[in-house]
Coordinates of C-alpha atoms in Angstrom, one line a residue:
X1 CA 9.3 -20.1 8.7
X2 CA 9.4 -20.9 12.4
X3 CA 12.6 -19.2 14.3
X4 CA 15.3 -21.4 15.4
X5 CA 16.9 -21.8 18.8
X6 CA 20.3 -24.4 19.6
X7 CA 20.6 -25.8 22.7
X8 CA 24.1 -27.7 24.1
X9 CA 23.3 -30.7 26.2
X10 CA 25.8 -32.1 28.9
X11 CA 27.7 -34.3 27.2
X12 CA 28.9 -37.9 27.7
X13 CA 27.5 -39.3 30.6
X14 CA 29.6 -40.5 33.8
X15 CA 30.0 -40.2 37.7
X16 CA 30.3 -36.5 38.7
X17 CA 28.1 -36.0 35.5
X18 CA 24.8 -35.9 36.6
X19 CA 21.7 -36.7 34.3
X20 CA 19.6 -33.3 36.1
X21 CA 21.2 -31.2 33.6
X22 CA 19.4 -33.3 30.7
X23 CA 16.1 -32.9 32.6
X24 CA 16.8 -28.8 32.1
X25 CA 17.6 -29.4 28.2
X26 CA 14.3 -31.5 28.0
X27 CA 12.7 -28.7 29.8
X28 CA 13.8 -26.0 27.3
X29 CA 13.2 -28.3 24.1
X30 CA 9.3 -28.0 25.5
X31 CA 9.5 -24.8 26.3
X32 CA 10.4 -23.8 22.8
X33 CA 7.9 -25.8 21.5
X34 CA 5.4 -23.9 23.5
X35 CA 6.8 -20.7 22.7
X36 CA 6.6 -21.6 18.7
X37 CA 10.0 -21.7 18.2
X38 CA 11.7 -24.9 16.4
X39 CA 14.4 -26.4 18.8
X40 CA 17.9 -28.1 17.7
X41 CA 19.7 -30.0 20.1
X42 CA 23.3 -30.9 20.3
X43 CA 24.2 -33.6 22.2
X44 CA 26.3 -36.7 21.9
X45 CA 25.2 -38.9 24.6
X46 CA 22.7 -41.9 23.4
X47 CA 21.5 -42.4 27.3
X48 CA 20.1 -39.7 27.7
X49 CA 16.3 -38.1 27.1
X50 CA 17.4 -34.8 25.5
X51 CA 18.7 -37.3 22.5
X52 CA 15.3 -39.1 22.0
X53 CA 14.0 -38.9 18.4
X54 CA 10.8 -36.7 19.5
X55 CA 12.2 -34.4 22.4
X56 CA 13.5 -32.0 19.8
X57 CA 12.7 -30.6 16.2
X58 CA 16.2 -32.0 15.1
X59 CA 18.8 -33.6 17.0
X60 CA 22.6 -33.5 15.8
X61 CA 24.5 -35.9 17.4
X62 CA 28.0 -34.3 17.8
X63 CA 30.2 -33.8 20.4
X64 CA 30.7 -30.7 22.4
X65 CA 33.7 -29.4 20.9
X66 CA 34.1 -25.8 19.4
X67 CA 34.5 -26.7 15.6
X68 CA 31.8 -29.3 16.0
X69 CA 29.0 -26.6 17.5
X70 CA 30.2 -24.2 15.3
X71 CA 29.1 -26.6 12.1
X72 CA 25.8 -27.4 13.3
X73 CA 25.0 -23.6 13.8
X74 CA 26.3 -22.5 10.9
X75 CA 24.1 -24.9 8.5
X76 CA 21.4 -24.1 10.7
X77 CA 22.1 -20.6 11.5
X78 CA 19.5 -20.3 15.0
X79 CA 18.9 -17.1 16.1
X80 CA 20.9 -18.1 19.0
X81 CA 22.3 -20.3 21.4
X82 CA 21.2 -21.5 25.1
X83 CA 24.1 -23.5 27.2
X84 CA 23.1 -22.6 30.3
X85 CA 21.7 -26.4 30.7
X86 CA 24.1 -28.6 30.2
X87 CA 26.5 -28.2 33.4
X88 CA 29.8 -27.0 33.0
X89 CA 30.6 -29.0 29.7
X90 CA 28.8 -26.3 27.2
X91 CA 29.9 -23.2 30.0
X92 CA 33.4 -23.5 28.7
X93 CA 32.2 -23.0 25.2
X94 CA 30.9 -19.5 26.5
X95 CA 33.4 -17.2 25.2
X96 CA 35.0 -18.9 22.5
X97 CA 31.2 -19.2 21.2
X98 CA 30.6 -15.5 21.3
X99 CA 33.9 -14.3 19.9
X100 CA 33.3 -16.7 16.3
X101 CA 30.2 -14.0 16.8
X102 CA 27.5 -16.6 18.2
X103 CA 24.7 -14.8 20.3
X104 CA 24.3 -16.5 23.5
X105 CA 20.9 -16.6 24.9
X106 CA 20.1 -15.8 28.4
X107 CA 22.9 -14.5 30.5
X108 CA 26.0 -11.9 29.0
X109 CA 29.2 -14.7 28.7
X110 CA 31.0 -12.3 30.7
X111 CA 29.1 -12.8 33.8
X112 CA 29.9 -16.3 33.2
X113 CA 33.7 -15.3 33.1
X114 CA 33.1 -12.8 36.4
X115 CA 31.6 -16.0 38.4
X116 CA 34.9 -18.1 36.7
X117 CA 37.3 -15.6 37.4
X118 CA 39.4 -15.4 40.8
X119 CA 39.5 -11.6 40.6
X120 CA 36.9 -10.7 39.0
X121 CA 35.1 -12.7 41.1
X122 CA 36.6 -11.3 44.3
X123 CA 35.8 -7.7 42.9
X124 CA 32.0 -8.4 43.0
X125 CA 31.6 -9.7 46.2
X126 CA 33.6 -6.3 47.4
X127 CA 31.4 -4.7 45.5
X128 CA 28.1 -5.8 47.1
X129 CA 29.9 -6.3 50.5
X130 CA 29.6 -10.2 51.0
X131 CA 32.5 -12.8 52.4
X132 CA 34.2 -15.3 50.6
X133 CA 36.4 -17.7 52.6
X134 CA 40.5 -16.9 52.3
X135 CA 41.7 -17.8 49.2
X136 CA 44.5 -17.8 46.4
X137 CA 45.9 -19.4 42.7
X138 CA 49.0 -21.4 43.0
X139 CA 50.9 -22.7 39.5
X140 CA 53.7 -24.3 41.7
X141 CA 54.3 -26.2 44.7
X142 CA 56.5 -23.1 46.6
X143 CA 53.5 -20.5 45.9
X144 CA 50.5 -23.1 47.1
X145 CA 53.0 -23.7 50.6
X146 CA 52.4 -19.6 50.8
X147 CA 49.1 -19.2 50.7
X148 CA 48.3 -22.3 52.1
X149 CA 50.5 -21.0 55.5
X150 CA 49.0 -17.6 55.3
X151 CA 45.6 -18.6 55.4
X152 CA 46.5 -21.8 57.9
X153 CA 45.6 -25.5 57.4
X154 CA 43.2 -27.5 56.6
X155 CA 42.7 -25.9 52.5
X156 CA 40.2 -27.0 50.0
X157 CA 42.3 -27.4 46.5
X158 CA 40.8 -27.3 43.1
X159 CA 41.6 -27.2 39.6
X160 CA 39.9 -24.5 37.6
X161 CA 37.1 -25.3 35.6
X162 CA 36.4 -28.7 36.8
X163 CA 32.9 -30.4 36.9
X164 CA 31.7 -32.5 39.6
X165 CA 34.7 -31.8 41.6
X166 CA 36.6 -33.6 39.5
X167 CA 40.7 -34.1 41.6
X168 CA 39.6 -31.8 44.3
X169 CA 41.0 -32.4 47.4
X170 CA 40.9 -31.5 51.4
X171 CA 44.4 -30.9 52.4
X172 CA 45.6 -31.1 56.3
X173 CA 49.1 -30.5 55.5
X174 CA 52.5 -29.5 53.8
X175 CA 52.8 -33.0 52.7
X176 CA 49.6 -33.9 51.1
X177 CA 50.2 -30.7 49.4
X178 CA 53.2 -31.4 47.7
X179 CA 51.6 -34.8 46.6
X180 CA 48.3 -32.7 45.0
X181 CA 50.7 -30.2 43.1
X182 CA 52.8 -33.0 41.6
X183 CA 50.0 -34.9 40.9
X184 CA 47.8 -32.1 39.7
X185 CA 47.3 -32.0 36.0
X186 CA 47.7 -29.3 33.4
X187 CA 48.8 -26.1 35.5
X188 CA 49.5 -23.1 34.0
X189 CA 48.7 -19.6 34.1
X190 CA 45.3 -20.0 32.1
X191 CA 45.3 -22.8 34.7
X192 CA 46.0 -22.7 38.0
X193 CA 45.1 -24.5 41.0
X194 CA 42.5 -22.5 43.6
X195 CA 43.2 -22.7 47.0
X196 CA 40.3 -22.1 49.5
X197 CA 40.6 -22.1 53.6
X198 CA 38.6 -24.9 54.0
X199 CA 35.6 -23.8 57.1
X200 CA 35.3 -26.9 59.1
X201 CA 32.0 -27.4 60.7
X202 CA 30.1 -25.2 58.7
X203 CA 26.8 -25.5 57.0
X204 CA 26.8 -25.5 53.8
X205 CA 23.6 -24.1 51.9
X206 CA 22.7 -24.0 48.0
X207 CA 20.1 -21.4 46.2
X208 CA 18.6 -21.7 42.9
X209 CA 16.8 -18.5 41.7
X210 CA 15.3 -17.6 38.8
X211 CA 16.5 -13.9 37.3
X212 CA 14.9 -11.7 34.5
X213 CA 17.7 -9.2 34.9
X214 CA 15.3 -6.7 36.9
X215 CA 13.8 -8.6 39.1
X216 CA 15.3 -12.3 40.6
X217 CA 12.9 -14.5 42.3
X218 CA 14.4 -17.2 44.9
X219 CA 13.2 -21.1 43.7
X220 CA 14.5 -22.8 47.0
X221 CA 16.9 -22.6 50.0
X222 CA 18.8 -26.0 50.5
X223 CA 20.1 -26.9 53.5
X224 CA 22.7 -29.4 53.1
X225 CA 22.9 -32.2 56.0
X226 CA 26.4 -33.4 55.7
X227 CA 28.8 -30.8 56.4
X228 CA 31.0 -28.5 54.1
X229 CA 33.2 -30.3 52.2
X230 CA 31.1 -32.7 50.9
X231 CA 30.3 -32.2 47.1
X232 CA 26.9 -30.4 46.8
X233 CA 25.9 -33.2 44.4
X234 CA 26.4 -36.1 46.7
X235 CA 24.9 -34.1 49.8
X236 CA 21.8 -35.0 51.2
X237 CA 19.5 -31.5 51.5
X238 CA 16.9 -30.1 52.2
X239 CA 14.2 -27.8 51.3
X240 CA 13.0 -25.3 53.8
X241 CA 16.4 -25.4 55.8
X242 CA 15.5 -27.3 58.8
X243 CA 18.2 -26.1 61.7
X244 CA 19.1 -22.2 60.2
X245 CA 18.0 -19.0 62.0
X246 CA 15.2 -17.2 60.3
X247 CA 17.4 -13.9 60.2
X248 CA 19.9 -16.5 58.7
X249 CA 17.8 -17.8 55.4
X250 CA 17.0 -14.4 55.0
X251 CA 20.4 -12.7 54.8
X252 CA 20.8 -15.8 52.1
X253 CA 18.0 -14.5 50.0
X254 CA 19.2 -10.7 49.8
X255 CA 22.4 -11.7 49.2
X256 CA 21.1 -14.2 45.9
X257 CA 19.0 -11.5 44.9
X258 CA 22.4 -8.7 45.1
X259 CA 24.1 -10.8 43.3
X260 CA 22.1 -12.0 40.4
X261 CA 20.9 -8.3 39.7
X262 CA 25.0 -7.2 39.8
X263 CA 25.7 -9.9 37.3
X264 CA 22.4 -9.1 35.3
X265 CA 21.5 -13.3 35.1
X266 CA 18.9 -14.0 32.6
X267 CA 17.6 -17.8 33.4
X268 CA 18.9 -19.6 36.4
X269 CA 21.7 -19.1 38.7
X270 CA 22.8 -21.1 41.7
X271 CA 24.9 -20.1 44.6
X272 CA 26.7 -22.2 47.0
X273 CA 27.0 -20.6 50.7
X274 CA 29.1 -21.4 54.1
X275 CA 27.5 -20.7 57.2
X276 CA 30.0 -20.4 60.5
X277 CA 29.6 -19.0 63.8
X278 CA 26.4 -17.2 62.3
X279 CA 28.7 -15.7 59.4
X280 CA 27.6 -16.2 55.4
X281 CA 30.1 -17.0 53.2
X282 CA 29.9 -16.9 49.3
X283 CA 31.7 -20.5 48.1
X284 CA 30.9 -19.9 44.3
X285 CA 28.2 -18.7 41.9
X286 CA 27.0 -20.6 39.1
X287 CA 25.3 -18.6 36.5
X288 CA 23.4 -21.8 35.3
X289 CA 21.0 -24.3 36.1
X290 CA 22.7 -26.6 38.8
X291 CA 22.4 -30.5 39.5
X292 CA 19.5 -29.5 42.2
X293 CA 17.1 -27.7 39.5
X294 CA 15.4 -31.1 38.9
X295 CA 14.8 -31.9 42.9
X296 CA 13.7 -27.8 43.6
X297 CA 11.2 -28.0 40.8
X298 CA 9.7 -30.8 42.0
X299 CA 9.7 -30.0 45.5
X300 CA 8.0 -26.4 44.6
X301 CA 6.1 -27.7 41.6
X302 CA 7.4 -25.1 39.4
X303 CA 9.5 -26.0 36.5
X304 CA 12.2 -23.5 36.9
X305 CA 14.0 -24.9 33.5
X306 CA 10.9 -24.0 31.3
X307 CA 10.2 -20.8 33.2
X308 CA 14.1 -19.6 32.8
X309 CA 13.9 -20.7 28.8
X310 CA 11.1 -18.3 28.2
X311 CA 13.2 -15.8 30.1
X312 CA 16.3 -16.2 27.9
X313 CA 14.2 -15.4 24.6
X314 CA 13.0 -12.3 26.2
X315 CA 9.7 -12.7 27.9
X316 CA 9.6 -11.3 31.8
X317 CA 8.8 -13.1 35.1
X318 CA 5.9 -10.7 35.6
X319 CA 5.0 -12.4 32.1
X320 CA 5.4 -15.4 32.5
X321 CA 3.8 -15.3 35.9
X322 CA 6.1 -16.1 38.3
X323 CA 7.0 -13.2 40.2
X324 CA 6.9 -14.6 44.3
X325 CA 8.5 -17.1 46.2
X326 CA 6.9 -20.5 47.0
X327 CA 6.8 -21.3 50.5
X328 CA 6.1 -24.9 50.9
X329 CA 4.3 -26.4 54.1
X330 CA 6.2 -29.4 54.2
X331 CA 9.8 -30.9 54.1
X332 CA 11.4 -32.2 50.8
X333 CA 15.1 -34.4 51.1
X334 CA 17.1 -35.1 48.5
X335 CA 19.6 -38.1 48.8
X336 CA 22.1 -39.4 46.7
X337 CA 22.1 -42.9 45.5
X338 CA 26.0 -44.4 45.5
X339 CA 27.5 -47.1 43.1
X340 CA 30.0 -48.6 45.9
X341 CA 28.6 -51.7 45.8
X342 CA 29.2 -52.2 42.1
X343 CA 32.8 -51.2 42.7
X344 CA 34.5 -53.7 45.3
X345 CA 37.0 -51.9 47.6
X346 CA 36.1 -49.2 47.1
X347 CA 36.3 -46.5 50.2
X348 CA 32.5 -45.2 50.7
X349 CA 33.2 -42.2 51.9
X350 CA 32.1 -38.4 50.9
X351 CA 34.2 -35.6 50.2
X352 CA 34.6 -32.6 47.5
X353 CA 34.6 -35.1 44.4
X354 CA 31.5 -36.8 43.7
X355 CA 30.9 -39.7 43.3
X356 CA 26.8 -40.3 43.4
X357 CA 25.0 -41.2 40.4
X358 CA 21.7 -40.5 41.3
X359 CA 18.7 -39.1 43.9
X360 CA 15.9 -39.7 45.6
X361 CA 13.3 -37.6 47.3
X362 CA 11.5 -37.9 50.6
X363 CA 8.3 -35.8 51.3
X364 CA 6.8 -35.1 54.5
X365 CA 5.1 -32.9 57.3
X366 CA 8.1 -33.5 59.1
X367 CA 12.0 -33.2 58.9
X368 CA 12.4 -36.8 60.7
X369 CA 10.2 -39.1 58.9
X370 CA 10.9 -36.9 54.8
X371 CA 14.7 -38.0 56.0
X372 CA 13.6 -41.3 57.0
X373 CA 11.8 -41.9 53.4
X374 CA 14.7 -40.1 52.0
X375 CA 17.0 -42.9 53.0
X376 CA 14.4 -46.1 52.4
X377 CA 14.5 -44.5 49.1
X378 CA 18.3 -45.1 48.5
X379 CA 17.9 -48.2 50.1
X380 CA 19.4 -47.2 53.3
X381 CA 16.8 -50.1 55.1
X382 CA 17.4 -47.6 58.9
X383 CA 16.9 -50.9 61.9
X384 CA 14.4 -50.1 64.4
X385 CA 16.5 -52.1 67.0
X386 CA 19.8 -53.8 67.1
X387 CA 23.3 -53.1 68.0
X388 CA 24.9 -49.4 66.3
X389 CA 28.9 -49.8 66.1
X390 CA 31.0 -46.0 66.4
X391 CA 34.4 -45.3 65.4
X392 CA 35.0 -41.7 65.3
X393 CA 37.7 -39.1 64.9
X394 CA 39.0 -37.6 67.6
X395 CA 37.3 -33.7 66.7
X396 CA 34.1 -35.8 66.7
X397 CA 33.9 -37.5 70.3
X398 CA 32.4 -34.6 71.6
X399 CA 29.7 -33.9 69.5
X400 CA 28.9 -38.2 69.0
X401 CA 28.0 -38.6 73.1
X402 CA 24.8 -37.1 72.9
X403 CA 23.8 -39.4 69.9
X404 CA 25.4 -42.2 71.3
X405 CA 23.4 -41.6 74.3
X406 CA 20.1 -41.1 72.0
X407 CA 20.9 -44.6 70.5
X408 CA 20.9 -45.9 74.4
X409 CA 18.2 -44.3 75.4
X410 CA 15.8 -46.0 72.7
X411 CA 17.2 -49.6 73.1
X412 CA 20.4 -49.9 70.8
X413 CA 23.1 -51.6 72.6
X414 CA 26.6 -49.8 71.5
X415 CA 30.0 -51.4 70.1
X416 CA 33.4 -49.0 69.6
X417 CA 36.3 -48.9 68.7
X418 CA 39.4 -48.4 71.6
X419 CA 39.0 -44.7 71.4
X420 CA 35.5 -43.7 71.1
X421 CA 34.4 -46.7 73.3
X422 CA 36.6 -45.2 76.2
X423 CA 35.3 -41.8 75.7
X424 CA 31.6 -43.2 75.7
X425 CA 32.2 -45.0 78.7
X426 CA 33.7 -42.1 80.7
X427 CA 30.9 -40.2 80.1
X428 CA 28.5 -42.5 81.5
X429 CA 27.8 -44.8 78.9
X430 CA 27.4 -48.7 78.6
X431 CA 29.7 -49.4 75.7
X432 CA 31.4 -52.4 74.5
X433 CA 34.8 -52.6 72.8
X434 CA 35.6 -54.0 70.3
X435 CA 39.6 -54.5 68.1
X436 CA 40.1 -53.3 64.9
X437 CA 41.5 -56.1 62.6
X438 CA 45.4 -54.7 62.7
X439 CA 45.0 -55.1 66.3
X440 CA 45.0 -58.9 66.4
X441 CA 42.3 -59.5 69.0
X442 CA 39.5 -61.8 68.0
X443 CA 36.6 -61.6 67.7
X444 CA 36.9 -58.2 66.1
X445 CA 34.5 -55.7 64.2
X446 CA 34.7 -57.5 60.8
X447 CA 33.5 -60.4 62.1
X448 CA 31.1 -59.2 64.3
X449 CA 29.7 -57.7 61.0
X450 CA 29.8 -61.0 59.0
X451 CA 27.9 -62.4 61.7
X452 CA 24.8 -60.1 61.1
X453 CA 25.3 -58.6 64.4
X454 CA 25.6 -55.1 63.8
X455 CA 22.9 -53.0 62.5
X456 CA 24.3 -49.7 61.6
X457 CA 27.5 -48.1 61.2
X458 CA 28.9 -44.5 62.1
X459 CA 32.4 -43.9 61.3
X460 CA 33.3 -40.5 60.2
X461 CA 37.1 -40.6 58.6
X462 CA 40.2 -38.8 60.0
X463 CA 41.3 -36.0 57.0
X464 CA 44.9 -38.1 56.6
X465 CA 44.6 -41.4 54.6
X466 CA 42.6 -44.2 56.4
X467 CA 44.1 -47.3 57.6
X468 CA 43.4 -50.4 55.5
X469 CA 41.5 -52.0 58.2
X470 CA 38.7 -48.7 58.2
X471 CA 38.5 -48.6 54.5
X472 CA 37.3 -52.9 55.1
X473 CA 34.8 -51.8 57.6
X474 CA 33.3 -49.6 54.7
X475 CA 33.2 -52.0 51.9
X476 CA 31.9 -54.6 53.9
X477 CA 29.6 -52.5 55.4
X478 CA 28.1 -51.2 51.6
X479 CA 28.3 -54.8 50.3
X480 CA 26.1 -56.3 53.3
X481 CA 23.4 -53.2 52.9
X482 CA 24.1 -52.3 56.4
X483 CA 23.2 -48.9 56.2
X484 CA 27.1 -46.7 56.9
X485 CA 27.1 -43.3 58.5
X486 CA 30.3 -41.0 57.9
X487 CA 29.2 -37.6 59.0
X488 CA 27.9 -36.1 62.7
X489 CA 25.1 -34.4 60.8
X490 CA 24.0 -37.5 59.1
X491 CA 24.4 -39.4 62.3
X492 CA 22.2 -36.9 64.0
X493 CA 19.8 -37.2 61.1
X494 CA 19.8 -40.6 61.0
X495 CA 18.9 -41.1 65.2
X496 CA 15.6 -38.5 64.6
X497 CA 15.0 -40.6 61.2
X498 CA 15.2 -43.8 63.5
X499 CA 13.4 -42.4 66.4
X500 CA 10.3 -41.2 64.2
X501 CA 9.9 -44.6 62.4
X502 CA 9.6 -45.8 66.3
X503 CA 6.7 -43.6 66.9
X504 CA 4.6 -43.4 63.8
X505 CA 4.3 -45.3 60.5
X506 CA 5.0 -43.8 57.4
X507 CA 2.3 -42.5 55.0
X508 CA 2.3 -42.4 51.3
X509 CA 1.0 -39.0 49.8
X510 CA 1.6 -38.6 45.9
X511 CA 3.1 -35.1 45.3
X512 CA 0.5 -33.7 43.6
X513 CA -1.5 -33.8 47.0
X514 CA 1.8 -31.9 48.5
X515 CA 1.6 -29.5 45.6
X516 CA -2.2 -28.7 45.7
X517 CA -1.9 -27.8 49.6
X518 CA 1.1 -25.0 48.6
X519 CA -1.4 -23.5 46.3
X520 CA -4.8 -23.8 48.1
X521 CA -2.7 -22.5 51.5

């Protein structure tokens, strides 16, 4: 009789739930079958792949609860039990799993707990002498006021054990604190709300890696393009990091490698990273397959979720042959695909929740033109010519003159708001202004929007709520397709993306022809 493995999928489907963790299920289904093992999956959402009748040797449809898993393995009694696949859904069925006696396959549930775990957590990067941005637990309103004074203003807050960033919240001050600890639901001791100095400006960088216990191989180095503070699942990235130091990436790789040997990982891991003033930061560590295992795979051509199922029923990376880095020769850029326009008012904006419900890929030589199909992908349609409309915060003037000027330089005529239009204009530049709606003045943005005669949009929100008037420009913006900037990093992006298309036209290369130059290079 063939040997039996179970394997937790990610649950019912919604936004902040992405579908890349049924991709890894699929994945390990196959790899089971390869291996000559007889899969079960568990999963209880009809839209997804893992549940189709022939992905699996038998599907239960159940939901995720304790009691419910517990059912299905005791008729079926598997030799053991992989959840590192289906996002944070099966994770917190980790230790109550392996105290009804359940062996969990892959890595120890106590890592899981270590990477969970304020203090434990802060323990092991002591331990292997990384940084972590200030931080503390709060289960009242007086204790977050503490440690949000001690470690100063502005502070990223967070439930614990949340998925997709689910009620997590950038906070600028005492008040908008008080309003997230009234509104914050279910704290207590087992739950208290984390408290992060929040590092403005920084670069934030994910790594998936692949670890046998003895030896941890790095699958890719993600640079994200909007800046910290935007959810990692709604973040555009890209694969090799295209503005990091060499020195930089590098220090990122020993660190992964440190740590996924410390926590002994078996499968994948994933490991979110600050970089500031040429300092790392550790954000968190996820001793799973994250939402970017789908995108990495591809970009590498390497399926890491297959590879790390073999690992977790004991083969080695030496055996499975997979023991060095790939170091692609060209750029890969994920992009997130939004659902604003099917939700009218809606404020299009990013920050630590997300809200994206897909992605997209853009492949190319170059960083300019794989961002450029990147966003013609999302069906971000980037104009050649035309008129570019900026309302920034005030932090931002600074570093929006040199695109402005960028913009001027290759023909765009520019429209701003009061503020950043005098700014431009002191430093040199031909701007026009234009009034907000609350202002009175006609004819103002809106309906120089409604009149087609704006092409693209940068406005990068203020942290305290936005007026009524910018949260219009948004929606309009998103439900006219003109394509809506609200980061300096994505603006930046978007003028070498625009400036490219200028130049040279796009080619089409299927990614097999990407994959076969990694491995003939």
């Amino acid at each position: 009789m063939k040997k039996k493995v179970a394997i937790l999928g990610g649950g019912p489907n919604r936004i902040g739930q992405g579908i890349e963790f049924d991709y890894c299920c699929v994945h390990a289904s196959f790899a089971l079958r390869e291996e000559g093992y007889e899969s079960i999956m568990i999963n209880c959402n009809p839209e997804t792949v893992s549940t189709d009748y022939d992905t699996s040797d038998r599907l239960y449809f159940e939901p995720l609860t304790l009691e419910d898993v517990l059912n299905v393995l005791d008729k079926e009694k598997p030799l053991g039990v992989i959840l590192q696949f289906g996002g944070q859904t099966p994770l917190k069925l980790a230790i109550p799993l392996k105290k009804a006696g359940v062996k969990i396959l892959g890595t120890d549930p106590d890592a899981i707990d270590i990477a969970e775990d304020r203090e434990r957590f802060r323990q092991l990067l002591k331990k292997v002498s990384l940084l972590q941005p200030p931080n503390g637990t709060a289960v009242s309103f007086k204790q977050a006021k503490e440690i949000a004074e001690k470690i100063g203003y502005p502070v990223l807050l967070r439930p614990s054990y949340v998925l997709g960033g689910r009620a997590m919240e950038i906070v600028y001050d005492e008040e908008t604190l008080k309003d997230f600890m009234e509104k914050a639901v279910e704290i207590s001791p087992e739950h208290p709300v984390l408290i992060d100095k929040f590092l403005e400006d920084a670069i934030e960088v994910d790594v998936d890696a692949i670890c046998d216990g003895k030896r941890c191989v790095i699958g890719g180095v993600l640079e994200h393009i909007e800046e910290a503070g935007v959810h990692s699942g709604d973040s555009a990235m890209v694969i090799p990091p295209y503005s990091l130091k060499k020195e930089m990436v590098e220090q990122i790789k020993e660190a992964t490698r440190k740590l996924a040997l410390e926590l002994e990982i078996k499968g994948l891991l994933n490991i979110q990273y600050a970089v500031k003033n040429d300092t790392l930061y550790v954000l968190e560590v996820n001793p799973r397959a994250s939402r970017t295992i789908p995108f990495v795979s591809k970009s590498i051509g390497v399926p890491l979720a297959k590879l790390a199922t073999k690992i977790m029923i004991g083969k080695t990376l030496e055996e499975i042959g997979f023991t060095k880095e790939i170091e692609i020769n060209y750029y890969a850029v994920k992009e997130s695909v939004f659902p604003f326009n099917r939700f009218p008012g809606v404020d299009a904006i990013l920050g630590p929740e997300m809200k994206s419900t897909g992605e997209v890929i853009g492949i190319d030589k170059s960083f300019e033109m794989a961002y450029a199909k990147s966003q013609l992908a999302a069906g971000q349609k980037l104009p050649l010519s035309g008129t570019v409309f900026i309302s920034v915060k005030d932090k931002d003037k600074p570093s929006i003159f040199p695109i402005a000027k960028g913009f001027s330089e290759i023909g765009f005529k520019i429209y701003a708001t009061k503020g950043t239009g005098t700014f431009l204009i002191q430093k040199g530049l031909n701007v026009k202004i234009v009034p907000k709606v609350y202002e009175g003045e006609r004819p103002n943005i809106v309906d120089y929007i409604k009149n087609n005669e704006i092409s693209i949009i940068i406005n990068t929100p203020s942290g305290k709520k936005p007026r009524r008037d910018i949260v219009s420009i948004r929606t309009i913006a998103v439900n006219r397709n003109i394509p809506l900037v609200t980061t300096i990093p994505g603006a930046k992006a978007t003028l070498l993306a625009i400036k490219k298309l200028r130049e040279s036209k796009i080619e089409v290369k299927s990614i097999q022809e990407y994959h076969s130059e990694i491995k003939s290079s």
